[in-house]
PDB file of N, CA and C in Angstrom:
ATOM      1  N   MET A   1       0.807  -1.192   0.000  1.00  0.00           N
ATOM      2  CA  MET A   1       0.000   0.000   0.000  1.00  0.00           C
ATOM      3  C   MET A   1       0.851   1.257   0.000  1.00  0.00           C
ATOM      4  N   ALA A   2       1.953   1.236   0.726  1.00  0.00           N
ATOM      5  CA  ALA A   2       2.798   2.423   0.819  1.00  0.00           C
ATOM      6  C   ALA A   2       3.354   2.811  -0.552  1.00  0.00           C
ATOM      7  N   LYS A   3       3.754   1.815  -1.344  1.00  0.00           N
ATOM      8  CA  LYS A   3       4.280   2.113  -2.670  1.00  0.00           C
ATOM      9  C   LYS A   3       3.200   2.730  -3.555  1.00  0.00           C
ATOM     10  N   GLY A   4       1.993   2.175  -3.543  1.00  0.00           N
ATOM     11  CA  GLY A   4       0.896   2.709  -4.337  1.00  0.00           C
ATOM     12  C   GLY A   4       0.556   4.136  -3.941  1.00  0.00           C
ATOM     13  N   GLU A   5       0.535   4.421  -2.633  1.00  0.00           N
ATOM     14  CA  GLU A   5       0.260   5.777  -2.160  1.00  0.00           C
ATOM     15  C   GLU A   5       1.348   6.734  -2.626  1.00  0.00           C
ATOM     16  N   PHE A   6       2.603   6.312  -2.503  1.00  0.00           N
ATOM     17  CA  PHE A   6       3.722   7.143  -2.931  1.00  0.00           C
ATOM     18  C   PHE A   6       3.659   7.422  -4.432  1.00  0.00           C
ATOM     19  N   GLU A   7       3.491   6.374  -5.235  1.00  0.00           N
ATOM     20  CA  GLU A   7       3.478   6.529  -6.692  1.00  0.00           C
ATOM     21  C   GLU A   7       2.268   7.340  -7.161  1.00  0.00           C
ATOM     22  N   GLY A   8       1.114   7.089  -6.554  1.00  0.00           N
ATOM     23  CA  GLY A   8      -0.080   7.840  -6.923  1.00  0.00           C
ATOM     24  C   GLY A   8       0.041   9.311  -6.590  1.00  0.00           C
ATOM     25  N   LEU A   9       0.529   9.614  -5.386  1.00  0.00           N
ATOM     26  CA  LEU A   9       0.689  11.010  -4.991  1.00  0.00           C
ATOM     27  C   LEU A   9       1.773  11.696  -5.815  1.00  0.00           C
ATOM     28  N   LYS A  10       2.821  10.956  -6.148  1.00  0.00           N
ATOM     29  CA  LYS A  10       3.880  11.521  -7.000  1.00  0.00           C
ATOM     30  C   LYS A  10       3.304  11.927  -8.355  1.00  0.00           C
ATOM     31  N   ALA A  11       2.459  11.071  -8.936  1.00  0.00           N
ATOM     32  CA  ALA A  11       1.843  11.376 -10.230  1.00  0.00           C
ATOM     33  C   ALA A  11       0.902  12.577 -10.113  1.00  0.00           C
ATOM     34  N   LEU A  12       0.100  12.609  -9.064  1.00  0.00           N
ATOM     35  CA  LEU A  12      -0.803  13.744  -8.863  1.00  0.00           C
ATOM     36  C   LEU A  12      -0.031  15.035  -8.629  1.00  0.00           C
ATOM     37  N   HIS A  13       0.995  14.971  -7.789  1.00  0.00           N
ATOM     38  CA  HIS A  13       1.779  16.163  -7.466  1.00  0.00           C
ATOM     39  C   HIS A  13       2.480  16.735  -8.696  1.00  0.00           C
ATOM     40  N   ALA A  14       2.874  15.875  -9.619  1.00  0.00           N
ATOM     41  CA  ALA A  14       3.538  16.345 -10.839  1.00  0.00           C
ATOM     42  C   ALA A  14       2.578  17.171 -11.706  1.00  0.00           C
ATOM     43  N   ILE A  15       1.281  16.893 -11.604  1.00  0.00           N
ATOM     44  CA  ILE A  15       0.301  17.575 -12.446  1.00  0.00           C
ATOM     45  C   ILE A  15      -0.386  18.724 -11.721  1.00  0.00           C
ATOM     46  N   ILE A  16      -0.784  18.508 -10.479  1.00  0.00           N
ATOM     47  CA  ILE A  16      -1.476  19.553  -9.714  1.00  0.00           C
ATOM     48  C   ILE A  16      -0.808  19.728  -8.343  1.00  0.00           C
ATOM     49  N   PRO A  17       0.395  20.293  -8.323  1.00  0.00           N
ATOM     50  CA  PRO A  17       1.144  20.403  -7.065  1.00  0.00           C
ATOM     51  C   PRO A  17       0.468  21.277  -6.003  1.00  0.00           C
ATOM     52  N   SER A  18      -0.367  22.205  -6.405  1.00  0.00           N
ATOM     53  CA  SER A  18      -1.019  23.062  -5.405  1.00  0.00           C
ATOM     54  C   SER A  18      -2.099  22.317  -4.622  1.00  0.00           C
ATOM     55  N   ASN A  19      -2.533  21.170  -5.113  1.00  0.00           N
ATOM     56  CA  ASN A  19      -3.581  20.406  -4.436  1.00  0.00           C
ATOM     57  C   ASN A  19      -3.078  19.156  -3.735  1.00  0.00           C
ATOM     58  N   THR A  20      -1.793  18.881  -3.800  1.00  0.00           N
ATOM     59  CA  THR A  20      -1.286  17.640  -3.214  1.00  0.00           C
ATOM     60  C   THR A  20       0.037  17.890  -2.494  1.00  0.00           C
ATOM     61  N   PRO A  21       0.280  17.182  -1.396  1.00  0.00           N
ATOM     62  CA  PRO A  21       1.587  17.294  -0.745  1.00  0.00           C
ATOM     63  C   PRO A  21       2.671  16.603  -1.579  1.00  0.00           C
ATOM     64  N   GLN A  22       3.883  17.021  -1.396  1.00  0.00           N
ATOM     65  CA  GLN A  22       5.030  16.419  -2.087  1.00  0.00           C
ATOM     66  C   GLN A  22       5.381  15.094  -1.408  1.00  0.00           C
ATOM     67  N   PRO A  23       5.316  13.969  -2.126  1.00  0.00           N
ATOM     68  CA  PRO A  23       5.743  12.706  -1.523  1.00  0.00           C
ATOM     69  C   PRO A  23       7.261  12.698  -1.350  1.00  0.00           C
ATOM     70  N   ILE A  24       7.719  12.107  -0.273  1.00  0.00           N
ATOM     71  CA  ILE A  24       9.155  12.105   0.032  1.00  0.00           C
ATOM     72  C   ILE A  24       9.754  10.710  -0.105  1.00  0.00           C
ATOM     73  N   ALA A  25       9.136   9.711   0.517  1.00  0.00           N
ATOM     74  CA  ALA A  25       9.721   8.363   0.495  1.00  0.00           C
ATOM     75  C   ALA A  25       8.690   7.324   0.922  1.00  0.00           C
ATOM     76  N   HIS A  26       8.993   6.076   0.601  1.00  0.00           N
ATOM     77  CA  HIS A  26       8.221   4.933   1.098  1.00  0.00           C
ATOM     78  C   HIS A  26       9.197   3.781   1.239  1.00  0.00           C
ATOM     79  N   GLY A  27       8.835   2.800   2.027  1.00  0.00           N
ATOM     80  CA  GLY A  27       9.714   1.649   2.176  1.00  0.00           C
ATOM     81  C   GLY A  27       9.191   0.653   3.183  1.00  0.00           C
ATOM     82  N   THR A  28      10.033  -0.307   3.494  1.00  0.00           N
ATOM     83  CA  THR A  28       9.712  -1.382   4.426  1.00  0.00           C
ATOM     84  C   THR A  28      10.727  -1.353   5.562  1.00  0.00           C
ATOM     85  N   TYR A  29      10.255  -1.561   6.762  1.00  0.00           N
ATOM     86  CA  TYR A  29      11.147  -1.601   7.916  1.00  0.00           C
ATOM     87  C   TYR A  29      12.106  -2.779   7.800  1.00  0.00           C
ATOM     88  N   ALA A  30      13.370  -2.545   8.060  1.00  0.00           N
ATOM     89  CA  ALA A  30      14.384  -3.592   7.957  1.00  0.00           C
ATOM     90  C   ALA A  30      14.111  -4.726   8.949  1.00  0.00           C
ATOM     91  N   LYS A  31      13.658  -4.402  10.144  1.00  0.00           N
ATOM     92  CA  LYS A  31      13.444  -5.421  11.172  1.00  0.00           C
ATOM     93  C   LYS A  31      12.068  -6.081  11.114  1.00  0.00           C
ATOM     94  N   ASP A  32      11.171  -5.558  10.272  1.00  0.00           N
ATOM     95  CA  ASP A  32       9.829  -6.134  10.171  1.00  0.00           C
ATOM     96  C   ASP A  32       9.327  -5.980   8.737  1.00  0.00           C
ATOM     97  N   PRO A  33       9.496  -7.011   7.907  1.00  0.00           N
ATOM     98  CA  PRO A  33       9.115  -6.909   6.495  1.00  0.00           C
ATOM     99  C   PRO A  33       7.611  -6.788   6.257  1.00  0.00           C
ATOM    100  N   ASN A  34       6.818  -6.902   7.328  1.00  0.00           N
ATOM    101  CA  ASN A  34       5.367  -6.732   7.203  1.00  0.00           C
ATOM    102  C   ASN A  34       4.915  -5.326   7.571  1.00  0.00           C
ATOM    103  N   ARG A  35       5.866  -4.452   7.894  1.00  0.00           N
ATOM    104  CA  ARG A  35       5.541  -3.082   8.293  1.00  0.00           C
ATOM    105  C   ARG A  35       6.166  -2.115   7.293  1.00  0.00           C
ATOM    106  N   HIS A  36       5.350  -1.180   6.806  1.00  0.00           N
ATOM    107  CA  HIS A  36       5.788  -0.261   5.758  1.00  0.00           C
ATOM    108  C   HIS A  36       5.558   1.177   6.188  1.00  0.00           C
ATOM    109  N   PHE A  37       6.175   2.121   5.481  1.00  0.00           N
ATOM    110  CA  PHE A  37       5.985   3.531   5.792  1.00  0.00           C
ATOM    111  C   PHE A  37       5.869   4.351   4.509  1.00  0.00           C
ATOM    112  N   PHE A  38       5.269   5.519   4.654  1.00  0.00           N
ATOM    113  CA  PHE A  38       5.110   6.489   3.583  1.00  0.00           C
ATOM    114  C   PHE A  38       5.260   7.870   4.197  1.00  0.00           C
ATOM    115  N   LEU A  39       6.078   8.707   3.591  1.00  0.00           N
ATOM    116  CA  LEU A  39       6.301  10.068   4.088  1.00  0.00           C
ATOM    117  C   LEU A  39       5.988  11.088   3.002  1.00  0.00           C
ATOM    118  N   CYS A  40       5.367  12.203   3.420  1.00  0.00           N
ATOM    119  CA  CYS A  40       5.133  13.305   2.489  1.00  0.00           C
ATOM    120  C   CYS A  40       5.188  14.609   3.277  1.00  0.00           C
ATOM    121  N   ASP A  41       5.249  15.730   2.540  1.00  0.00           N
ATOM    122  CA  ASP A  41       5.210  17.039   3.182  1.00  0.00           C
ATOM    123  C   ASP A  41       3.949  17.165   4.018  1.00  0.00           C
ATOM    124  N   PHE A  42       4.041  17.956   5.067  1.00  0.00           N
ATOM    125  CA  PHE A  42       2.885  18.222   5.911  1.00  0.00           C
ATOM    126  C   PHE A  42       2.099  19.391   5.341  1.00  0.00           C
ATOM    127  N   HIS A  43       0.803  19.233   5.237  1.00  0.00           N
ATOM    128  CA  HIS A  43      -0.095  20.318   4.850  1.00  0.00           C
ATOM    129  C   HIS A  43      -1.151  20.469   5.931  1.00  0.00           C
ATOM    130  N   GLU A  44      -1.278  21.655   6.440  1.00  0.00           N
ATOM    131  CA  GLU A  44      -2.310  21.922   7.445  1.00  0.00           C
ATOM    132  C   GLU A  44      -3.681  21.743   6.806  1.00  0.00           C
ATOM    133  N   MET A  45      -4.533  20.976   7.447  1.00  0.00           N
ATOM    134  CA  MET A  45      -5.878  20.731   6.926  1.00  0.00           C
ATOM    135  C   MET A  45      -6.835  21.779   7.494  1.00  0.00           C
ATOM    136  N   LYS A  46      -7.836  22.132   6.700  1.00  0.00           N
ATOM    137  CA  LYS A  46      -8.871  23.055   7.145  1.00  0.00           C
ATOM    138  C   LYS A  46     -10.040  22.242   7.694  1.00  0.00           C
ATOM    139  N   ASP A  47     -10.802  22.853   8.585  1.00  0.00           N
ATOM    140  CA  ASP A  47     -11.954  22.169   9.164  1.00  0.00           C
ATOM    141  C   ASP A  47     -13.129  22.088   8.198  1.00  0.00           C
ATOM    142  N   ASP A  48     -13.196  22.999   7.227  1.00  0.00           N
ATOM    143  CA  ASP A  48     -14.332  22.997   6.318  1.00  0.00           C
ATOM    144  C   ASP A  48     -14.016  22.237   5.036  1.00  0.00           C
ATOM    145  N   MET A  49     -15.071  21.764   4.405  1.00  0.00           N
ATOM    146  CA  MET A  49     -14.934  21.038   3.151  1.00  0.00           C
ATOM    147  C   MET A  49     -14.725  22.019   2.006  1.00  0.00           C
ATOM    148  N   SER A  50     -13.976  21.583   1.017  1.00  0.00           N
ATOM    149  CA  SER A  50     -13.801  22.378  -0.193  1.00  0.00           C
ATOM    150  C   SER A  50     -15.134  22.450  -0.931  1.00  0.00           C
ATOM    151  N   SER A  51     -15.358  23.547  -1.621  1.00  0.00           N
ATOM    152  CA  SER A  51     -16.605  23.687  -2.369  1.00  0.00           C
ATOM    153  C   SER A  51     -16.642  22.680  -3.517  1.00  0.00           C
ATOM    154  N   THR A  52     -17.841  22.344  -3.941  1.00  0.00           N
ATOM    155  CA  THR A  52     -18.003  21.437  -5.075  1.00  0.00           C
ATOM    156  C   THR A  52     -17.309  22.004  -6.301  1.00  0.00           C
ATOM    157  N   GLU A  53     -17.458  23.309  -6.529  1.00  0.00           N
ATOM    158  CA  GLU A  53     -16.857  23.938  -7.699  1.00  0.00           C
ATOM    159  C   GLU A  53     -15.339  23.806  -7.676  1.00  0.00           C
ATOM    160  N   ARG A  54     -14.747  23.988  -6.515  1.00  0.00           N
ATOM    161  CA  ARG A  54     -13.287  23.884  -6.400  1.00  0.00           C
ATOM    162  C   ARG A  54     -12.812  22.442  -6.618  1.00  0.00           C
ATOM    163  N   SER A  55     -13.557  21.492  -6.075  1.00  0.00           N
ATOM    164  CA  SER A  55     -13.197  20.083  -6.253  1.00  0.00           C
ATOM    165  C   SER A  55     -13.306  19.669  -7.715  1.00  0.00           C
ATOM    166  N   VAL A  56     -14.387  20.084  -8.362  1.00  0.00           N
ATOM    167  CA  VAL A  56     -14.573  19.757  -9.779  1.00  0.00           C
ATOM    168  C   VAL A  56     -13.494  20.439 -10.620  1.00  0.00           C
ATOM    169  N   ALA A  57     -13.148  21.683 -10.290  1.00  0.00           N
ATOM    170  CA  ALA A  57     -12.100  22.400 -11.029  1.00  0.00           C
ATOM    171  C   ALA A  57     -10.757  21.685 -10.890  1.00  0.00           C
ATOM    172  N   ALA A  58     -10.445  21.178  -9.693  1.00  0.00           N
ATOM    173  CA  ALA A  58      -9.182  20.456  -9.490  1.00  0.00           C
ATOM    174  C   ALA A  58      -9.174  19.160 -10.298  1.00  0.00           C
ATOM    175  N   ALA A  59     -10.298  18.437 -10.309  1.00  0.00           N
ATOM    176  CA  ALA A  59     -10.383  17.199 -11.095  1.00  0.00           C
ATOM    177  C   ALA A  59     -10.252  17.504 -12.589  1.00  0.00           C
ATOM    178  N   ALA A  60     -10.885  18.578 -13.039  1.00  0.00           N
ATOM    179  CA  ALA A  60     -10.793  18.962 -14.450  1.00  0.00           C
ATOM    180  C   ALA A  60      -9.357  19.331 -14.811  1.00  0.00           C
ATOM    181  N   GLU A  61      -8.691  20.079 -13.929  1.00  0.00           N
ATOM    182  CA  GLU A  61      -7.294  20.445 -14.181  1.00  0.00           C
ATOM    183  C   GLU A  61      -6.419  19.203 -14.283  1.00  0.00           C
ATOM    184  N   LEU A  62      -6.632  18.255 -13.395  1.00  0.00           N
ATOM    185  CA  LEU A  62      -5.870  17.009 -13.423  1.00  0.00           C
ATOM    186  C   LEU A  62      -6.027  16.319 -14.774  1.00  0.00           C
ATOM    187  N   HIS A  63      -7.246  16.195 -15.241  1.00  0.00           N
ATOM    188  CA  HIS A  63      -7.485  15.449 -16.472  1.00  0.00           C
ATOM    189  C   HIS A  63      -7.109  16.227 -17.727  1.00  0.00           C
ATOM    190  N   GLU A  64      -7.155  17.548 -17.656  1.00  0.00           N
ATOM    191  CA  GLU A  64      -6.707  18.351 -18.792  1.00  0.00           C
ATOM    192  C   GLU A  64      -5.192  18.298 -18.952  1.00  0.00           C
ATOM    193  N   LYS A  65      -4.480  18.263 -17.833  1.00  0.00           N
ATOM    194  CA  LYS A  65      -3.016  18.310 -17.875  1.00  0.00           C
ATOM    195  C   LYS A  65      -2.355  16.937 -17.955  1.00  0.00           C
ATOM    196  N   SER A  66      -3.087  15.879 -17.609  1.00  0.00           N
ATOM    197  CA  SER A  66      -2.477  14.547 -17.635  1.00  0.00           C
ATOM    198  C   SER A  66      -2.402  14.050 -19.066  1.00  0.00           C
ATOM    199  N   ASP A  67      -1.430  13.213 -19.317  1.00  0.00           N
ATOM    200  CA  ASP A  67      -1.202  12.681 -20.654  1.00  0.00           C
ATOM    201  C   ASP A  67      -1.177  11.167 -20.627  1.00  0.00           C
ATOM    202  N   SER A  68      -1.692  10.566 -21.660  1.00  0.00           N
ATOM    203  CA  SER A  68      -1.589   9.133 -21.847  1.00  0.00           C
ATOM    204  C   SER A  68      -0.819   8.905 -23.136  1.00  0.00           C
ATOM    205  N   LEU A  69       0.349   8.315 -23.025  1.00  0.00           N
ATOM    206  CA  LEU A  69       1.181   8.102 -24.206  1.00  0.00           C
ATOM    207  C   LEU A  69       0.534   7.160 -25.212  1.00  0.00           C
ATOM    208  N   THR A  70      -0.318   6.260 -24.742  1.00  0.00           N
ATOM    209  CA  THR A  70      -0.959   5.287 -25.628  1.00  0.00           C
ATOM    210  C   THR A  70      -2.395   5.661 -25.962  1.00  0.00           C
ATOM    211  N   GLY A  71      -2.926   6.695 -25.313  1.00  0.00           N
ATOM    212  CA  GLY A  71      -4.332   7.028 -25.483  1.00  0.00           C
ATOM    213  C   GLY A  71      -5.236   6.180 -24.610  1.00  0.00           C
ATOM    214  N   LYS A  72      -4.646   5.291 -23.801  1.00  0.00           N
ATOM    215  CA  LYS A  72      -5.410   4.453 -22.880  1.00  0.00           C
ATOM    216  C   LYS A  72      -5.104   4.903 -21.457  1.00  0.00           C
ATOM    217  N   PHE A  73      -5.854   4.381 -20.517  1.00  0.00           N
ATOM    218  CA  PHE A  73      -5.717   4.806 -19.132  1.00  0.00           C
ATOM    219  C   PHE A  73      -5.453   3.614 -18.226  1.00  0.00           C
ATOM    220  N   GLU A  74      -4.468   3.774 -17.368  1.00  0.00           N
ATOM    221  CA  GLU A  74      -4.092   2.761 -16.383  1.00  0.00           C
ATOM    222  C   GLU A  74      -3.120   3.394 -15.417  1.00  0.00           C
ATOM    223  N   PHE A  75      -2.721   2.641 -14.407  1.00  0.00           N
ATOM    224  CA  PHE A  75      -1.657   3.090 -13.519  1.00  0.00           C
ATOM    225  C   PHE A  75      -0.712   1.922 -13.327  1.00  0.00           C
ATOM    226  N   HIS A  76       0.575   2.205 -13.220  1.00  0.00           N
ATOM    227  CA  HIS A  76       1.603   1.162 -13.260  1.00  0.00           C
ATOM    228  C   HIS A  76       1.729   0.322 -11.991  1.00  0.00           C
ATOM    229  N   CYS A  77       1.049   0.704 -10.917  1.00  0.00           N
ATOM    230  CA  CYS A  77       1.075  -0.135  -9.712  1.00  0.00           C
ATOM    231  C   CYS A  77      -0.284  -0.057  -9.034  1.00  0.00           C
ATOM    232  N   THR A  78      -0.551  -1.005  -8.158  1.00  0.00           N
ATOM    233  CA  THR A  78      -1.822  -1.039  -7.448  1.00  0.00           C
ATOM    234  C   THR A  78      -1.896   0.098  -6.448  1.00  0.00           C
ATOM    235  N   THR A  79      -3.001   0.810  -6.462  1.00  0.00           N
ATOM    236  CA  THR A  79      -3.273   1.834  -5.462  1.00  0.00           C
ATOM    237  C   THR A  79      -4.425   1.328  -4.597  1.00  0.00           C
ATOM    238  N   HIS A  80      -4.719   2.037  -3.521  1.00  0.00           N
ATOM    239  CA  HIS A  80      -5.732   1.576  -2.578  1.00  0.00           C
ATOM    240  C   HIS A  80      -6.658   2.713  -2.166  1.00  0.00           C
ATOM    241  N   ALA A  81      -7.880   2.364  -1.858  1.00  0.00           N
ATOM    242  CA  ALA A  81      -8.820   3.252  -1.174  1.00  0.00           C
ATOM    243  C   ALA A  81      -8.965   2.645   0.214  1.00  0.00           C
ATOM    244  N   GLY A  82      -8.274   3.227   1.180  1.00  0.00           N
ATOM    245  CA  GLY A  82      -8.150   2.581   2.482  1.00  0.00           C
ATOM    246  C   GLY A  82      -7.300   1.344   2.290  1.00  0.00           C
ATOM    247  N   ASN A  83      -7.789   0.186   2.677  1.00  0.00           N
ATOM    248  CA  ASN A  83      -7.033  -1.041   2.404  1.00  0.00           C
ATOM    249  C   ASN A  83      -7.682  -1.879   1.301  1.00  0.00           C
ATOM    250  N   HIS A  84      -8.562  -1.241   0.520  1.00  0.00           N
ATOM    251  CA  HIS A  84      -9.190  -1.895  -0.630  1.00  0.00           C
ATOM    252  C   HIS A  84      -8.367  -1.616  -1.891  1.00  0.00           C
ATOM    253  N   PRO A  85      -7.810  -2.657  -2.539  1.00  0.00           N
ATOM    254  CA  PRO A  85      -7.021  -2.422  -3.748  1.00  0.00           C
ATOM    255  C   PRO A  85      -7.905  -1.943  -4.898  1.00  0.00           C
ATOM    256  N   MET A  86      -7.404  -0.978  -5.656  1.00  0.00           N
ATOM    257  CA  MET A  86      -8.121  -0.418  -6.800  1.00  0.00           C
ATOM    258  C   MET A  86      -7.675  -1.125  -8.078  1.00  0.00           C
ATOM    259  N   GLN A  87      -8.589  -1.271  -9.020  1.00  0.00           N
ATOM    260  CA  GLN A  87      -8.258  -1.826 -10.323  1.00  0.00           C
ATOM    261  C   GLN A  87      -7.507  -0.760 -11.122  1.00  0.00           C
ATOM    262  N   THR A  88      -6.344  -1.082 -11.619  1.00  0.00           N
ATOM    263  CA  THR A  88      -5.553  -0.090 -12.355  1.00  0.00           C
ATOM    264  C   THR A  88      -5.139  -0.602 -13.727  1.00  0.00           C
ATOM    265  N   LEU A  89      -5.859  -1.596 -14.251  1.00  0.00           N
ATOM    266  CA  LEU A  89      -5.523  -2.170 -15.553  1.00  0.00           C
ATOM    267  C   LEU A  89      -5.980  -1.249 -16.685  1.00  0.00           C
ATOM    268  N   TRP A  90      -5.433  -1.474 -17.877  1.00  0.00           N
ATOM    269  CA  TRP A  90      -5.715  -0.643 -19.049  1.00  0.00           C
ATOM    270  C   TRP A  90      -7.205  -0.538 -19.355  1.00  0.00           C
ATOM    271  N   CYS A  91      -7.622   0.665 -19.727  1.00  0.00           N
ATOM    272  CA  CYS A  91      -8.966   0.934 -20.228  1.00  0.00           C
ATOM    273  C   CYS A  91      -8.836   1.818 -21.455  1.00  0.00           C
ATOM    274  N   GLU A  92      -9.808   1.735 -22.336  1.00  0.00           N
ATOM    275  CA  GLU A  92      -9.785   2.509 -23.574  1.00  0.00           C
ATOM    276  C   GLU A  92     -10.045   3.991 -23.349  1.00  0.00           C
ATOM    277  N   SER A  93     -10.733   4.332 -22.260  1.00  0.00           N
ATOM    278  CA  SER A  93     -11.054   5.741 -22.010  1.00  0.00           C
ATOM    279  C   SER A  93     -11.038   6.017 -20.515  1.00  0.00           C
ATOM    280  N   TRP A  94     -10.951   7.298 -20.180  1.00  0.00           N
ATOM    281  CA  TRP A  94     -11.005   7.713 -18.784  1.00  0.00           C
ATOM    282  C   TRP A  94     -12.367   7.336 -18.199  1.00  0.00           C
ATOM    283  N   GLU A  95     -13.440   7.508 -18.981  1.00  0.00           N
ATOM    284  CA  GLU A  95     -14.778   7.185 -18.501  1.00  0.00           C
ATOM    285  C   GLU A  95     -14.892   5.700 -18.139  1.00  0.00           C
ATOM    286  N   GLU A  96     -14.324   4.837 -18.977  1.00  0.00           N
ATOM    287  CA  GLU A  96     -14.346   3.399 -18.692  1.00  0.00           C
ATOM    288  C   GLU A  96     -13.564   3.099 -17.411  1.00  0.00           C
ATOM    289  N   PHE A  97     -12.392   3.732 -17.264  1.00  0.00           N
ATOM    290  CA  PHE A  97     -11.550   3.531 -16.087  1.00  0.00           C
ATOM    291  C   PHE A  97     -12.307   3.938 -14.816  1.00  0.00           C
ATOM    292  N   LEU A  98     -12.894   5.144 -14.821  1.00  0.00           N
ATOM    293  CA  LEU A  98     -13.614   5.646 -13.660  1.00  0.00           C
ATOM    294  C   LEU A  98     -14.866   4.819 -13.388  1.00  0.00           C
ATOM    295  N   SER A  99     -15.609   4.466 -14.434  1.00  0.00           N
ATOM    296  CA  SER A  99     -16.826   3.660 -14.257  1.00  0.00           C
ATOM    297  C   SER A  99     -16.507   2.327 -13.592  1.00  0.00           C
ATOM    298  N   ARG A 100     -15.412   1.700 -14.006  1.00  0.00           N
ATOM    299  CA  ARG A 100     -15.018   0.421 -13.408  1.00  0.00           C
ATOM    300  C   ARG A 100     -14.726   0.609 -11.924  1.00  0.00           C
ATOM    301  N   GLN A 101     -14.024   1.700 -11.586  1.00  0.00           N
ATOM    302  CA  GLN A 101     -13.720   1.974 -10.177  1.00  0.00           C
ATOM    303  C   GLN A 101     -15.006   2.155  -9.367  1.00  0.00           C
ATOM    304  N   LEU A 102     -15.930   2.928  -9.906  1.00  0.00           N
ATOM    305  CA  LEU A 102     -17.168   3.206  -9.179  1.00  0.00           C
ATOM    306  C   LEU A 102     -18.001   1.938  -9.022  1.00  0.00           C
ATOM    307  N   ARG A 103     -18.068   1.093 -10.035  1.00  0.00           N
ATOM    308  CA  ARG A 103     -18.804  -0.171  -9.920  1.00  0.00           C
ATOM    309  C   ARG A 103     -18.217  -1.053  -8.831  1.00  0.00           C
ATOM    310  N   GLU A 104     -16.904  -1.103  -8.738  1.00  0.00           N
ATOM    311  CA  GLU A 104     -16.254  -1.923  -7.708  1.00  0.00           C
ATOM    312  C   GLU A 104     -16.582  -1.422  -6.308  1.00  0.00           C
ATOM    313  N   GLU A 105     -16.727  -0.117  -6.156  1.00  0.00           N
ATOM    314  CA  GLU A 105     -17.003   0.451  -4.841  1.00  0.00           C
ATOM    315  C   GLU A 105     -18.380   0.048  -4.313  1.00  0.00           C
ATOM    316  N   VAL A 106     -19.336  -0.164  -5.206  1.00  0.00           N
ATOM    317  CA  VAL A 106     -20.687  -0.501  -4.751  1.00  0.00           C
ATOM    318  C   VAL A 106     -20.920  -2.003  -4.676  1.00  0.00           C
ATOM    319  N   GLU A 107     -20.019  -2.797  -5.197  1.00  0.00           N
ATOM    320  CA  GLU A 107     -20.176  -4.256  -5.151  1.00  0.00           C
ATOM    321  C   GLU A 107     -19.735  -4.816  -3.830  1.00  0.00           C
TER     322      GLU A 107
END
């Protein structure tokens, strides 16, 4: 999970750095191979939720600025929502990729 969080945040930070902390490192404890860590810059959180317009604008910026070299969508390692692994295999479109994720969440 730590690697997926690191790689995912690194990809997001490269495109929309104002909305994501800078990832620093991830790894496994030398004395306990079942224990992992992930480090990133600290960002003070606000008590209020971001507006819908701001959230949608950030998502739009991400997708406008991101590039797919093949025209398909995937991610090179497994990411997680909590401890639930996300499907990151190739899809023909962003809509297909997102739809698959949303279907998995309700199953």
